[in-house]
Structures are given as C-alpha cells and as structure tokens.
Coordinates of C-alpha atoms in Angstrom, one line a residue:
M1 CA 7.7 12.2 -37.5
E2 CA 10.7 11.4 -35.3
D3 CA 10.2 9.6 -32.0
R4 CA 12.1 12.4 -30.2
L5 CA 9.7 15.1 -31.4
F6 CA 6.7 13.0 -30.4
R7 CA 8.1 12.4 -26.9
T8 CA 8.8 16.2 -26.6
A9 CA 5.3 17.0 -27.6
M10 CA 3.8 14.5 -25.2
G11 CA 6.0 16.0 -22.4
K12 CA 4.2 19.3 -22.8
F13 CA 1.2 17.7 -21.1
A14 CA 1.6 18.2 -17.3
T15 CA 0.6 15.1 -15.3
G16 CA 0.5 13.8 -11.8
V17 CA 2.7 10.9 -10.9
T18 CA 1.5 7.4 -9.8
V19 CA 3.1 4.2 -8.6
I20 CA 1.2 1.2 -10.0
T21 CA 1.5 -1.9 -7.8
T22 CA 0.4 -5.5 -7.9
K23 CA 0.8 -8.7 -5.9
V24 CA 1.6 -12.2 -7.4
G25 CA 1.6 -14.8 -4.7
E26 CA 3.5 -13.1 -1.8
N27 CA 5.7 -11.0 -4.2
L28 CA 4.9 -7.3 -4.3
H29 CA 5.8 -5.2 -7.4
G30 CA 5.7 -1.5 -8.3
M31 CA 6.4 0.8 -11.2
T32 CA 6.1 4.5 -11.7
A33 CA 3.6 5.7 -14.3
N34 CA 2.1 9.0 -15.4
A35 CA -0.2 7.4 -18.0
F36 CA -3.3 7.2 -15.7
M37 CA -6.8 8.6 -16.2
S38 CA -10.4 8.1 -15.1
V39 CA -12.7 6.5 -17.7
S40 CA -16.1 6.2 -16.2
L41 CA -18.2 7.1 -13.2
N42 CA -20.7 4.3 -13.6
P43 CA -19.1 1.8 -13.3
K44 CA -16.1 3.4 -11.7
L45 CA -13.3 2.7 -14.2
V46 CA -9.7 4.0 -14.6
L47 CA -7.0 3.3 -17.2
I48 CA -3.3 2.7 -16.9
S49 CA -0.9 2.2 -19.8
I50 CA 2.0 -0.3 -19.4
G51 CA 4.8 -0.9 -21.9
E52 CA 4.6 -4.3 -23.5
K53 CA 8.1 -5.1 -22.4
A54 CA 7.7 -4.0 -18.8
N55 CA 7.8 -6.8 -16.2
M56 CA 4.6 -5.2 -14.7
N57 CA 2.6 -6.0 -17.8
Q58 CA 2.9 -9.8 -17.3
L59 CA 2.4 -9.4 -13.6
I60 CA -0.9 -7.7 -14.0
K61 CA -2.0 -10.3 -16.5
E62 CA -1.2 -13.0 -13.9
S63 CA -2.8 -11.3 -10.9
G64 CA -5.9 -9.7 -12.6
K65 CA -5.5 -6.8 -10.2
F66 CA -3.6 -3.6 -9.7
A67 CA -3.5 -0.6 -7.3
V68 CA -2.7 3.0 -8.1
S69 CA -1.1 5.4 -5.6
V70 CA -1.2 9.1 -6.6
L71 CA 2.0 10.5 -5.1
N72 CA 2.3 13.7 -3.0
E73 CA 5.0 16.3 -3.5
S74 CA 7.3 14.8 -0.9
Q75 CA 7.4 11.4 -2.7
Q76 CA 9.7 12.1 -5.5
D77 CA 12.3 9.7 -4.3
L78 CA 9.7 6.8 -4.4
S79 CA 8.8 7.8 -8.0
A80 CA 12.4 7.8 -9.0
Y81 CA 13.0 4.4 -7.3
F82 CA 10.1 2.7 -9.1
A83 CA 11.0 4.3 -12.4
G84 CA 14.4 2.6 -12.1
Q85 CA 16.3 5.9 -11.7
I86 CA 17.7 4.9 -8.3
K87 CA 19.7 1.7 -8.7
E88 CA 20.5 0.7 -5.1
E89 CA 18.1 -1.8 -3.6
R90 CA 15.7 -0.3 -1.1
N91 CA 13.4 -2.0 1.3
V92 CA 10.1 -0.1 0.5
K93 CA 7.5 -0.6 3.2
F94 CA 4.2 -0.9 1.4
D95 CA 1.0 -0.3 3.1
T96 CA -1.8 -2.8 2.5
F97 CA -5.1 -1.6 1.4
N98 CA -7.9 -4.0 0.2
E99 CA -5.4 -6.7 0.3
M100 CA -3.1 -4.9 -2.2
P101 CA 0.2 -3.2 -1.8
V102 CA 0.0 0.6 -2.0
I103 CA 2.3 3.5 -1.2
K104 CA 1.8 4.9 2.3
D105 CA 0.8 8.5 2.7
A106 CA -0.1 8.8 -1.1
L107 CA -2.8 11.4 -1.9
V108 CA -5.0 8.6 -3.3
N109 CA -4.8 4.8 -3.1
L110 CA -7.2 2.8 -5.2
T111 CA -7.5 -0.9 -6.0
C112 CA -8.8 -2.3 -9.2
N113 CA -9.8 -5.6 -10.8
V114 CA -8.8 -5.7 -14.5
H115 CA -12.0 -5.0 -16.4
E116 CA -10.5 -5.1 -19.9
S117 CA -7.1 -4.9 -21.5
V118 CA -6.3 -3.7 -25.0
I119 CA -2.9 -3.8 -26.8
A120 CA -2.2 -0.5 -28.4
G121 CA 1.1 -0.2 -30.2
D122 CA 3.9 -0.9 -27.8
H123 CA 1.7 -0.7 -24.7
T124 CA -1.2 -2.5 -23.0
L125 CA -4.0 -0.4 -21.8
Y126 CA -5.6 -1.8 -18.7
I127 CA -9.0 -0.6 -17.8
G128 CA -9.6 -1.3 -14.1
E129 CA -12.8 -1.4 -12.2
V130 CA -12.2 0.4 -8.9
T131 CA -13.0 -1.8 -5.9
D132 CA -12.0 0.7 -3.2
L133 CA -10.3 3.9 -2.6
R134 CA -9.1 6.3 0.0
V135 CA -8.1 10.0 -0.3
E136 CA -5.6 12.1 1.8
D137 CA -5.0 15.8 1.9
G138 CA -1.8 17.2 0.4
E139 CA -0.2 18.6 -2.7
P140 CA 0.5 16.4 -5.8
L141 CA 3.8 15.5 -7.3
G142 CA 3.7 16.9 -10.8
F143 CA 5.6 15.9 -14.0
F144 CA 6.3 18.2 -17.0
E145 CA 8.8 18.2 -19.8
G146 CA 10.6 15.1 -18.3
K147 CA 11.0 16.8 -14.9
Y148 CA 9.3 16.8 -11.5
K149 CA 7.4 20.0 -10.8
K150 CA 5.4 21.5 -8.0
V151 CA 1.8 22.1 -8.9
V152 CA 0.9 25.7 -8.0

C-alpha cells in the first residue's frame, strides 16, 4: 500500500494533542505528539512514540525521563510551535512539575521515568512509568484528518 493512503487512514483516528518534554542538563526540549496512550494501571504506565530521526529520541535516551502535557483547546499555538509549524523563535515559559518542564495550564501534566523502549519500524516506543501527575478542568485540543478540531 502507498504511504499516503496509510497516513490518510491513520488520520481518521481522532486524538488529543500532547507536548512531550524532557530536560538534559539545564536544556529544556519539547515536541508535539499525538501518539500517546495509557498502557497499564498497575504499575501506572504510558506509551509515547518518537520518530527515530527526531532530536527528542536521543534526548529521552540521555535523560531517561520525559513529561507529557495534554493540551487544552486554547493551546493550539503551542502545539504548532512544538511541531515546527511556527518557525520564529519563541521564549516558551515552561512550568516545572516534579523537576521536569511541562506546559503551563495543560489539562494534564505527568512525569515519567523510562521503563522500557522498543524500536518499531522508524519510531521508538517509550513506555514510561508515571512518577506524578496533576489534572486541570477544561476542554481538550483535538486532532483529526491532519487538522485541529474541537471535541464536542
């Protein structure tokens, strides 16, 4: 099958939008991802999928930790920025939660230690053991067919 057809088919699955962050030394890094899911309740595990060629892949390997911020409907610009769709440099003010950078006012911030990683095709799947989380009220930022959507 063609890559384009596969991408189109996968785009039919509506998702939320997250920003994955990590810290290496004093340097903070973030990237947008919609490949995020819960894996286990006991222990509390989540999974993120990071492209093999993405800078974030090496950074998570180095740090052994990552954070996930589930974006609210008013944070589309942050999603676009961390997806590389906005090219001008911005001074993003990260919040600090459990000693990790996270997106302020996100619906969920959670921090993880890498529990396991698996190379799968052109991505690395990171299973993270959740070390802490916090939840806020609000409406999520959705993504469907390559476009941001309101979840109704």
